[in-house]
XYZ file of C-alpha atoms in Angstrom:
685
model
C -131.490 5.729 0.115
C -129.572 9.273 1.293
C -132.517 9.248 3.488
C -130.525 6.018 5.243
C -126.819 7.306 4.649
C -127.947 10.402 6.988
C -129.533 7.994 9.396
C -126.229 7.349 10.731
C -125.527 9.691 11.677
C -127.487 9.538 14.803
C -125.809 6.926 15.814
C -122.631 9.549 16.978
C -125.580 11.379 18.679
C -125.391 11.125 22.472
C -123.823 7.399 21.924
C -124.174 6.097 25.719
C -127.971 6.363 25.130
C -129.478 2.954 23.070
C -130.688 3.920 19.752
C -134.105 3.246 20.724
C -134.403 6.753 22.596
C -134.516 9.584 20.330
C -132.332 11.132 18.567
C -131.145 14.126 16.844
C -132.774 17.376 16.029
C -136.013 15.694 14.752
C -136.029 13.411 17.335
C -135.907 10.803 15.457
C -136.291 6.725 16.743
C -135.061 4.337 15.456
C -137.533 1.130 15.585
C -136.199 -1.884 15.894
C -136.815 -5.615 15.798
C -137.558 -7.117 19.429
C -135.088 -9.898 18.661
C -132.083 -6.615 18.667
C -133.440 -5.253 22.491
C -130.706 -6.315 24.859
C -131.348 -8.883 27.058
C -132.056 -6.489 30.502
C -134.451 -4.479 28.315
C -136.695 -7.559 26.260
C -138.986 -7.888 28.159
C -140.492 -4.581 27.965
C -139.552 -3.785 24.953
C -143.160 -2.827 23.517
C -143.110 -0.178 26.548
C -140.057 1.340 25.714
C -141.168 1.305 21.535
C -144.277 3.254 22.694
C -142.975 5.300 25.154
C -139.935 7.172 22.960
C -142.362 6.112 19.262
C -145.073 8.528 20.876
C -143.836 11.534 20.689
C -141.102 10.715 17.665
C -140.523 12.976 15.346
C -139.431 10.587 12.534
C -139.299 6.559 12.911
C -137.023 4.358 11.307
C -137.797 1.522 10.872
C -134.410 -1.075 11.220
C -134.070 -4.416 9.222
C -133.964 -8.126 10.433
C -131.097 -9.222 9.049
C -129.304 -12.579 9.640
C -126.760 -10.590 11.909
C -122.495 -11.413 11.852
C -120.700 -13.332 14.609
C -119.837 -10.367 17.206
C -117.794 -12.591 19.634
C -114.904 -10.989 18.512
C -115.879 -6.908 18.874
C -117.998 -7.670 21.875
C -114.917 -9.349 24.399
C -114.023 -5.392 25.000
C -116.505 -4.812 28.161
C -118.934 -2.067 27.527
C -117.677 0.196 30.191
C -114.172 -0.037 29.710
C -111.835 2.344 28.353
C -111.107 1.499 24.340
C -106.895 2.416 22.608
C -105.643 1.952 19.095
C -102.677 0.893 21.231
C -103.482 -1.549 23.028
C -102.927 -4.481 20.256
C -105.871 -6.399 21.119
C -107.691 -3.265 20.897
C -106.376 -3.163 17.438
C -107.633 -6.238 16.620
C -111.510 -6.435 18.129
C -111.135 -3.250 15.809
C -110.300 -4.116 12.755
C -112.971 -7.247 12.909
C -114.864 -4.246 13.450
C -114.233 -3.019 10.675
C -114.757 -5.425 9.017
C -117.963 -6.395 9.365
C -119.318 -2.908 9.200
C -117.321 -2.520 5.730
C -118.568 -5.837 4.653
C -122.653 -4.725 4.866
C -124.137 -5.083 1.294
C -125.459 -2.110 1.616
C -126.308 1.555 3.842
C -129.759 -0.461 5.638
C -127.919 -3.598 6.585
C -125.152 -1.409 7.792
C -128.058 0.653 9.633
C -129.401 -2.738 11.255
C -125.979 -4.083 12.736
C -125.293 -0.388 13.709
C -128.613 -0.405 15.577
C -127.321 -3.909 17.285
C -123.533 -2.822 17.626
C -124.780 0.746 19.015
C -126.198 -1.525 22.236
C -124.484 -3.812 23.363
C -120.805 -2.541 21.776
C -118.586 0.243 23.822
C -119.338 2.923 22.509
C -115.421 4.249 22.103
C -114.759 1.782 19.864
C -117.828 1.824 18.096
C -117.507 5.424 17.651
C -113.821 4.479 15.853
C -114.855 1.659 14.037
C -118.110 3.197 12.358
C -116.192 6.446 11.349
C -113.517 4.616 9.858
C -116.278 2.394 7.429
C -118.796 5.613 6.876
C -114.875 6.975 5.619
C -114.119 4.439 2.823
C -116.890 2.716 1.505
C -118.009 4.120 -1.505
C -121.644 4.156 -0.593
C -120.963 6.228 2.720
C -118.609 8.484 1.473
C -119.805 12.659 1.668
C -121.060 12.153 4.858
C -119.911 14.545 7.454
C -118.458 12.940 11.012
C -119.340 14.648 13.955
C -116.543 15.834 15.377
C -114.882 13.179 18.563
C -115.399 16.300 21.119
C -118.815 16.736 19.794
C -119.688 12.339 21.171
C -116.629 12.506 24.185
C -116.698 15.894 25.244
C -115.461 14.152 28.667
C -111.638 13.380 26.540
C -110.742 16.912 26.038
C -112.268 19.251 29.045
C -112.497 19.508 32.730
C -115.359 17.558 34.211
C -116.683 19.853 36.363
C -117.957 21.582 33.469
C -120.356 18.514 32.694
C -121.742 19.362 36.225
C -122.584 22.415 35.195
C -123.984 21.371 32.386
C -126.042 19.150 33.705
C -127.773 21.722 35.964
C -128.054 24.141 32.876
C -129.538 21.664 30.563
C -131.782 20.430 33.531
C -133.221 23.907 34.761
C -131.978 26.655 31.933
C -135.076 26.438 28.746
C -132.589 25.233 25.596
C -132.688 28.875 23.411
C -131.947 31.123 27.350
C -128.758 28.333 28.108
C -126.012 30.665 28.107
C -121.981 29.189 27.782
C -120.054 27.195 30.194
C -116.285 28.883 30.735
C -114.762 26.053 30.647
C -110.887 26.998 33.010
C -107.947 27.328 31.073
C -104.827 25.878 32.421
C -106.591 24.002 34.961
C -104.435 20.693 35.002
C -101.491 22.269 37.316
C -100.046 25.415 39.030
C -97.579 28.228 37.894
C -95.164 25.938 40.017
C -95.345 23.364 37.573
C -92.769 24.643 34.681
C -94.392 22.369 32.006
C -97.692 24.244 32.758
C -96.493 27.246 30.407
C -96.965 24.921 27.305
C -100.462 23.595 28.777
C -102.534 25.888 26.111
C -100.555 23.850 23.489
C -100.938 20.184 25.338
C -104.765 20.820 25.607
C -105.445 22.086 23.234
C -108.771 20.789 22.021
C -107.914 21.445 18.356
C -104.712 19.860 18.329
C -105.722 16.771 20.249
C -108.623 15.777 17.568
C -105.786 16.545 14.568
C -104.359 13.538 16.275
C -107.265 11.546 16.718
C -108.028 12.195 13.575
C -104.656 11.239 11.158
C -105.487 8.353 13.421
C -109.199 7.684 11.943
C -107.677 8.696 8.190
C -104.972 5.731 8.303
C -106.627 2.507 10.670
C -103.695 -0.222 12.151
C -105.698 -3.033 11.315
C -108.340 -3.704 8.102
C -109.054 -6.985 5.737
C -108.911 -5.287 3.337
C -105.574 -3.534 2.581
C -106.199 -0.802 1.041
C -107.971 0.734 3.624
C -104.443 0.096 5.218
C -102.468 0.349 2.818
C -102.282 4.350 1.315
C -99.900 6.124 -0.221
C -96.831 6.347 1.651
C -98.571 5.910 4.457
C -95.418 5.263 7.218
C -93.541 8.778 5.703
C -96.886 10.581 6.586
C -96.613 9.426 9.834
C -92.616 10.268 10.987
C -93.444 13.529 8.825
C -96.776 15.272 10.631
C -94.923 13.667 14.271
C -91.470 15.414 13.275
C -93.521 18.719 12.974
C -94.990 18.415 15.624
C -91.618 17.970 18.194
C -90.504 21.004 15.739
C -93.680 23.141 16.708
C -93.410 22.077 20.739
C -90.272 22.801 20.605
C -90.373 26.345 19.278
C -93.197 27.099 21.694
C -91.074 25.804 24.447
C -88.356 28.548 23.714
C -90.787 31.498 23.409
C -91.860 30.379 27.049
C -88.835 30.067 28.098
C -88.189 25.973 28.238
C -85.452 24.047 26.706
C -85.900 22.052 23.390
C -87.680 18.633 25.219
C -84.956 15.902 25.654
C -85.460 12.958 23.849
C -87.182 9.295 26.288
C -84.094 7.160 25.285
C -83.167 5.299 28.083
C -86.549 3.178 28.871
C -84.619 2.152 32.771
C -84.752 5.333 33.652
C -87.034 7.689 35.756
C -89.672 9.885 33.665
C -89.383 13.125 35.455
C -92.766 14.763 34.820
C -95.413 13.830 36.042
C -99.018 14.319 34.680
C -102.479 14.344 36.454
C -105.120 15.258 33.155
C -108.003 16.080 35.299
C -110.003 14.322 33.153
C -113.433 11.553 33.756
C -113.836 9.019 31.566
C -117.556 8.901 31.326
C -117.921 6.101 29.490
C -116.121 3.993 31.953
C -116.797 5.946 35.211
C -113.861 7.014 36.589
C -110.790 9.446 36.150
C -108.315 9.184 34.221
C -105.161 8.057 36.143
C -102.342 10.120 36.792
C -97.910 9.619 36.302
C -96.458 10.817 39.595
C -93.142 12.476 38.920
C -90.113 10.293 38.765
C -92.830 6.813 37.900
C -90.403 3.741 35.898
C -92.021 1.900 32.811
C -91.731 -1.495 33.903
C -92.714 -4.917 32.682
C -96.261 -5.786 31.563
C -98.426 -8.372 33.057
C -101.709 -7.388 32.006
C -103.910 -10.927 31.498
C -107.101 -8.618 31.113
C -105.522 -6.654 27.911
C -104.034 -9.705 26.838
C -100.413 -8.230 27.423
C -97.621 -9.674 28.432
C -94.525 -7.578 27.301
C -91.167 -7.101 29.197
C -88.989 -3.190 28.901
C -86.502 -5.879 27.762
C -88.874 -5.810 24.437
C -88.656 -2.463 23.297
C -84.878 -2.401 23.788
C -84.468 -5.515 21.383
C -86.842 -3.690 18.681
C -84.951 -0.433 19.197
C -81.805 -2.258 18.373
C -83.254 -3.784 15.489
C -84.669 -0.491 14.381
C -80.879 1.150 14.248
C -79.156 -2.022 13.477
C -81.759 -1.909 10.272
C -80.376 2.006 9.666
C -77.327 1.034 10.165
C -77.350 -1.656 7.240
C -79.150 0.561 5.336
C -81.474 -2.519 5.089
C -84.695 -3.747 6.331
C -84.546 -7.938 6.928
C -87.967 -9.725 5.905
C -89.465 -12.495 7.084
C -88.054 -14.802 4.717
C -84.462 -14.292 5.430
C -83.610 -11.824 2.355
C -83.146 -7.707 2.355
C -84.741 -5.313 2.077
C -82.449 -1.925 0.716
C -83.684 0.989 2.687
C -82.864 3.253 -0.945
C -83.444 6.797 -1.231
C -86.988 6.823 -2.337
C -89.225 4.317 -0.172
C -87.003 4.025 2.879
C -88.452 6.558 5.513
C -91.892 5.112 4.153
C -90.229 1.941 4.952
C -89.312 3.008 8.295
C -92.291 4.579 8.842
C -94.619 1.522 8.926
C -92.076 -0.463 10.467
C -92.157 1.931 13.261
C -96.475 2.657 13.352
C -96.510 -1.402 13.454
C -99.193 -2.086 11.588
C -100.534 -4.907 8.630
C -98.074 -3.154 6.054
C -94.903 -3.258 8.769
C -92.718 -4.920 5.873
C -91.480 -7.747 9.327
C -93.895 -7.352 12.120
C -92.473 -10.394 14.142
C -88.461 -9.421 13.972
C -88.984 -5.910 14.445
C -92.234 -5.751 16.846
C -94.465 -2.429 17.756
C -91.865 0.026 19.079
C -94.012 3.471 18.907
C -97.317 2.026 19.682
C -96.103 -0.041 22.648
C -93.789 2.469 23.935
C -97.712 4.316 24.311
C -98.844 1.391 26.064
C -95.831 1.031 28.435
C -95.701 5.041 29.368
C -100.097 4.340 29.841
C -99.684 1.533 32.602
C -97.074 2.527 34.261
C -98.982 3.161 37.591
C -100.854 0.034 37.237
C -98.570 -2.769 35.279
C -99.685 -5.523 36.659
C -103.382 -4.545 37.393
C -102.987 -5.266 40.762
C -105.003 -2.135 41.506
C -107.452 -2.720 38.655
C -106.885 0.763 36.816
C -106.886 0.929 33.084
C -104.608 3.387 31.121
C -103.440 6.892 31.036
C -103.255 9.403 28.772
C -101.105 8.297 26.977
C -102.739 5.003 26.030
C -105.475 6.896 23.783
C -105.300 9.179 20.413
C -107.382 11.323 21.563
C -105.491 12.356 25.151
C -102.065 11.459 24.451
C -100.261 14.691 23.313
C -101.609 16.590 26.502
C -99.206 14.669 28.426
C -95.134 15.862 28.466
C -93.937 12.895 27.393
C -95.915 11.928 24.113
C -93.562 15.045 23.251
C -90.233 13.467 25.173
C -91.175 9.695 23.625
C -91.421 11.402 19.801
C -88.395 13.219 20.174
C -86.981 9.600 19.902
C -88.752 8.829 17.593
C -87.906 11.674 15.966
C -83.796 11.047 15.975
C -83.824 7.423 15.132
C -85.716 8.546 11.522
C -83.449 11.249 11.581
C -80.354 8.933 11.539
C -81.295 6.898 8.534
C -82.058 10.824 6.817
C -78.377 11.390 8.002
C -77.633 8.261 5.832
C -78.479 9.607 2.383
C -77.030 12.183 0.021
C -77.216 15.674 0.631
C -79.089 17.824 -2.365
C -77.188 19.069 -4.421
C -77.759 22.181 -6.605
C -79.233 20.012 -9.259
C -82.320 19.401 -6.551
C -82.246 21.971 -4.617
C -81.924 24.984 -7.564
C -83.792 26.273 -10.340
C -82.477 27.513 -13.694
C -83.274 31.302 -14.871
C -85.790 32.144 -11.131
C -84.426 34.288 -8.299
C -86.520 34.886 -5.789
C -85.174 38.424 -4.588
C -87.331 38.625 -1.399
C -90.184 37.474 0.614
C -92.326 39.346 3.293
C -95.600 39.477 5.806
C -97.886 42.214 5.286
C -101.319 42.632 7.686
C -101.097 43.533 11.385
C -99.451 46.791 11.261
C -95.855 46.633 12.031
C -93.761 44.974 8.100
C -92.675 41.351 9.084
C -94.762 40.654 12.436
C -97.192 37.651 13.298
C -99.297 38.962 15.771
C -100.654 35.774 18.372
C -103.589 36.737 21.335
C -105.830 34.199 23.230
C -109.214 33.303 21.485
C -112.482 32.729 23.341
C -114.729 30.255 20.995
C -117.560 27.789 22.069
C -117.990 24.374 21.426
C -121.530 22.777 21.908
C -121.343 19.663 24.003
C -125.124 18.626 23.610
C -124.361 15.609 21.587
C -122.327 14.112 23.969
C -124.277 14.769 26.678
C -126.630 11.461 27.783
C -128.966 11.348 29.835
C -129.091 14.641 30.435
C -132.145 17.302 29.087
C -132.028 18.045 25.490
C -131.193 20.659 23.687
C -127.791 22.956 22.992
C -125.260 23.098 26.019
C -122.785 25.450 24.435
C -118.510 25.627 26.593
C -116.727 28.571 26.279
C -112.892 27.584 26.047
C -109.573 29.812 25.366
C -106.931 29.266 22.327
C -104.156 30.592 20.828
C -104.799 32.827 17.645
C -103.015 34.881 15.698
C -104.213 38.247 13.164
C -103.923 36.701 9.307
C -101.633 37.405 7.430
C -100.245 37.265 3.721
C -97.115 36.452 2.318
C -96.029 38.602 -0.466
C -92.450 37.161 -2.489
C -90.797 38.630 -5.566
C -89.749 36.621 -7.959
C -87.420 37.218 -11.376
C -87.779 34.397 -14.268
C -85.515 35.614 -16.425
C -86.044 32.397 -18.533
C -88.586 33.160 -22.174
C -91.507 31.325 -20.429
C -94.528 30.883 -18.104
C -93.378 27.687 -15.677
C -95.686 26.941 -12.980
C -93.840 27.032 -9.389
C -94.259 25.093 -6.342
C -94.349 27.914 -3.788
C -92.318 26.642 -0.052
C -93.025 27.969 2.924
C -91.258 27.469 6.366
C -89.946 29.454 9.286
C -87.590 28.533 12.198
C -86.295 30.303 15.386
C -83.196 32.251 14.496
C -81.881 31.656 17.956
C -80.799 28.820 20.946
C -81.662 28.641 24.180
C -78.641 30.700 25.667
C -79.253 33.358 22.873
C -76.885 31.677 20.031
C -77.248 31.262 16.337
C -78.107 27.892 15.850
C -76.232 25.895 13.916
C -77.841 24.731 10.345
C -78.078 21.168 11.562
C -80.171 22.438 14.361
C -82.188 24.295 12.648
C -82.790 22.744 10.166
C -85.282 20.296 11.992
C -86.865 23.159 13.604
C -88.537 24.600 10.192
C -92.168 25.320 10.809
C -94.146 24.329 7.225
C -96.552 27.263 6.819
C -97.207 26.530 3.371
C -97.393 24.523 0.208
C -98.228 25.637 -3.591
C -98.321 26.099 -7.014
C -98.551 29.486 -9.316
C -98.075 30.411 -12.852
C -94.391 32.444 -12.606
C -94.356 34.460 -16.029
C -91.025 35.928 -18.275
C -90.036 38.806 -15.756
C -91.086 40.272 -12.357
C -93.698 38.646 -10.491
C -94.749 39.563 -7.026
C -96.945 37.033 -5.446
C -99.176 37.329 -2.782
C -100.748 34.531 -0.399
C -102.584 34.607 1.668
C -102.050 33.168 5.598
C -105.984 31.256 5.576
C -105.212 29.197 2.749
C -102.372 26.665 4.107
C -101.892 23.491 3.285
C -101.274 22.456 6.834
C -104.493 23.841 7.981
C -108.360 23.107 8.248
C -110.387 26.746 9.217
C -111.609 26.895 12.445
C -115.202 25.456 11.253
C -114.050 22.274 10.076
C -112.158 21.769 13.527
C -115.440 21.769 15.319
C -117.673 21.601 12.844
C -121.516 22.748 14.419
C -123.037 19.919 12.527
C -126.853 21.746 12.656
C -124.940 23.830 9.771
C -124.496 20.995 7.297
C -126.227 20.659 3.958
C -128.842 18.410 4.624
C -129.029 16.631 1.315
C -125.646 14.641 1.268
C -125.643 14.229 -2.238
C -124.721 18.265 -2.921
C -121.453 19.704 -3.604
C -122.011 21.577 -0.297
C -122.112 19.029 1.413
C -119.428 17.024 -0.052
C -117.791 17.826 3.591
C -116.529 14.470 3.565
C -115.229 13.136 6.775
C -111.384 13.599 5.811
C -111.803 16.856 5.885
C -111.538 17.273 9.343
C -108.056 15.643 9.384
C -105.541 18.844 9.652
C -103.863 21.048 11.781
C -105.413 23.686 13.382
C -105.718 27.378 11.869
C -105.246 28.829 15.181
C -102.521 26.758 16.581
C -100.454 27.760 12.170
C -98.712 30.256 14.121
C -96.213 29.990 17.234
C -96.953 31.931 20.348
C -94.385 33.834 20.308
C -93.286 36.781 23.405
C -94.063 40.280 24.462
C -91.786 41.297 23.154
C -91.198 39.856 19.931
C -89.462 36.194 19.043
C -87.183 36.213 16.680
C -87.512 33.748 13.832
C -86.803 33.660 10.345
C -89.493 33.004 7.287
C -87.759 30.749 4.655
C -89.424 30.146 0.537
C -87.793 28.605 -1.783
C -89.434 27.577 -6.066
C -88.973 24.642 -7.585
C -90.030 23.749 -10.608
C -93.568 22.343 -10.567
C -93.372 19.613 -12.985
C -90.703 17.953 -11.528
C -92.657 18.006 -8.086
C -96.452 17.239 -9.426
C -98.164 13.646 -9.303
C -100.093 13.267 -12.492
C -104.232 12.772 -10.948
C -107.096 14.090 -10.932
C -108.507 15.788 -7.351
C -111.780 14.882 -6.017
C -113.976 17.288 -3.882
C -112.826 20.354 -2.091
C -110.857 18.823 1.300
C -107.744 18.717 0.021
C -106.564 21.826 1.166
C -104.609 20.061 4.298
C -102.027 18.058 2.393
C -99.309 18.102 4.131
C -100.368 16.478 7.043
C -103.089 14.435 5.972
C -102.451 13.135 2.656
C -105.026 13.254 -0.024
C -108.278 11.303 0.238
C -107.472 8.009 -2.214
C -105.293 9.807 -4.381
C -101.410 9.834 -3.626
C -99.482 12.597 -1.754
C -99.743 15.266 -3.980
C -96.211 16.402 -3.934
C -92.423 14.101 -4.945
C -90.594 15.438 -3.269
C -89.713 14.111 0.374
C -91.853 15.354 3.203
C -90.062 18.679 4.786
C -87.557 19.033 1.494
C -85.111 21.083 1.726
C -84.825 19.987 5.449
C -85.255 17.246 5.968
C -81.886 15.735 4.734
C -78.547 17.114 5.724
C -76.573 19.821 4.117
C -73.055 19.246 5.520
C -71.386 22.158 3.644
C -73.945 24.739 4.858
C -72.904 26.524 8.364
C -75.772 28.105 8.711
C -78.741 28.578 6.562
C -77.029 31.749 4.452
C -74.889 29.131 3.018
C -77.607 26.508 2.270
C -79.552 29.482 0.595
C -79.486 29.327 -3.590
C -81.300 31.885 -5.936
C -84.386 30.060 -6.479
C -84.628 30.971 -2.015
C -85.036 33.785 -0.190
C -85.234 34.551 3.667
C -86.687 37.279 5.793
C -86.216 37.715 9.382
C -89.426 38.709 11.405
C -90.915 38.663 15.003
C -93.685 36.922 16.673
C -95.315 38.850 18.996
C -98.032 38.052 21.320
C -100.199 40.503 23.131
C -101.678 39.209 26.239
C -105.385 40.028 25.586
C -108.204 37.768 24.418
C -111.105 38.548 22.422
C -114.290 36.457 21.789
C -114.411 34.754 18.450
C -115.907 36.697 15.507
C -114.326 39.786 17.021
C -111.164 41.239 14.944
C -108.390 42.976 15.983
């Protein structure tokens, strides 16, 4: 059975090549029944079988099963783009996920996949199979290739692929040199937004956003797949943290904080020219010109007909719900937005899915905002254009307007948070615990975080359809930081040991004009760096924690996994790196870029009582380390407090951060120093 389970991973290899061609390192070939061949190949199925089977490393017989009705998923043409933001596409994908989930065993799943892979849009097929593998009990333990390996065209300059085809055709596999992906290829220095392109266009960040939506899908017949613990709150918090991070990057680059996109009738000042090609759709991703306005949509091909006024109606109903602190249910009753679950209810209304409490009334504000912007260049399909990068969760974060849209959504959530009672000492304090100091060590100067550029390689071979076999390495440049330790001094004056929950954040100290932040502004820019539990014995304790152990990030190796390194037998503990492992903020982007002279920030730590915060559950598997943005697979979110605690609510009594501090908290001024040099991955210092 483990073999059959592993065979499913071959469907991610060269996704547009038919599955009867050789796949994977072993040149495995699926032996498909004659009636599975598409019509264009049926007359020559014997010749094809002989051609690819004669020198195959391994033959995989496919069971001839009675196939389910695939009419609905096949409505999306093979060579089109696919978007989770488009309601019709979500419906098609939801049906295909249900089909994959409903297969009685792995062999039947393999059969239906071999039929679908030859007919169904490759992007949608990849997404639905990934979701099914992640959620089926008999496929857990499979490590799915990253999306950047299967569809590298969504993440990098198309020139790379022309060079890659040349290199793979001319140079033997073992001798191929990496192709260098240029940095900052989407605009020149005269475009101010280009100063933060290293953030927006980072491969790891875009993979995180795509992977989050894989773990938290919108639609499925099995509600449990969608209705995960605190899903709506996680949607709010993950995006709130992205906006905080982006704002800090902007200020490090002499840009103002992002302006909300809150007037749907105003022009979007920024243009964006993505310089990406879609290999499946065989066309370039459309740009958005500066000064574009969103307009009413009438695209029968996508089954989308919606006016801009509909977005405004949904927005107004959302604001009304916050004003009333209650949501209207379909039966006309009101559901109070309490302080425990209110943010989760609102998050599920905003990122509308099958668990929205009232989808007909509150609509689909977040997703349709993406859709309106992504079709702004061709709202009525008169030019037969497909959506822009805002229409795809793997590419949306490349566009400056993504952050303007999400800054506005973030504002709406904050309106709700302003309605909540500020935290009192009973929630913020921890009697008999004093945190006397927090500091940073490592990298020479104390309390200094060091950043620089790093070059890494990713293998594109798996995503290079119809080219010679073998590795094709591409080298790309990304931000990186030197690793460091937190050192926390805690004095426990009680008589017994206590388990403490440590929460570490960092925030800028001054605004764009150099003025110190008020507490209310600064708390919204607090970036969560880590959260962990640790015993605190009576007396003085010195607690050291490594930055590499952050609860927010996943290691570089998991963002850009090399599948060849994965243990072959998924039954072993070493291979229990299930797909969930790919969800998490990329570790190389944990620390903001800073500035060459040193960007001033403040480090904050608090210790709270783990007994109050903990969630009673057993943790399975090894991928529970990036829980802050991703939760834990099949488990509850591992912290009972509100996400972002203690900064998720206003504190009217605090004018500055120092007014907010309690004895169980400490701060330390530090700087983030950027050195404009590039090292190869694996080099230190």
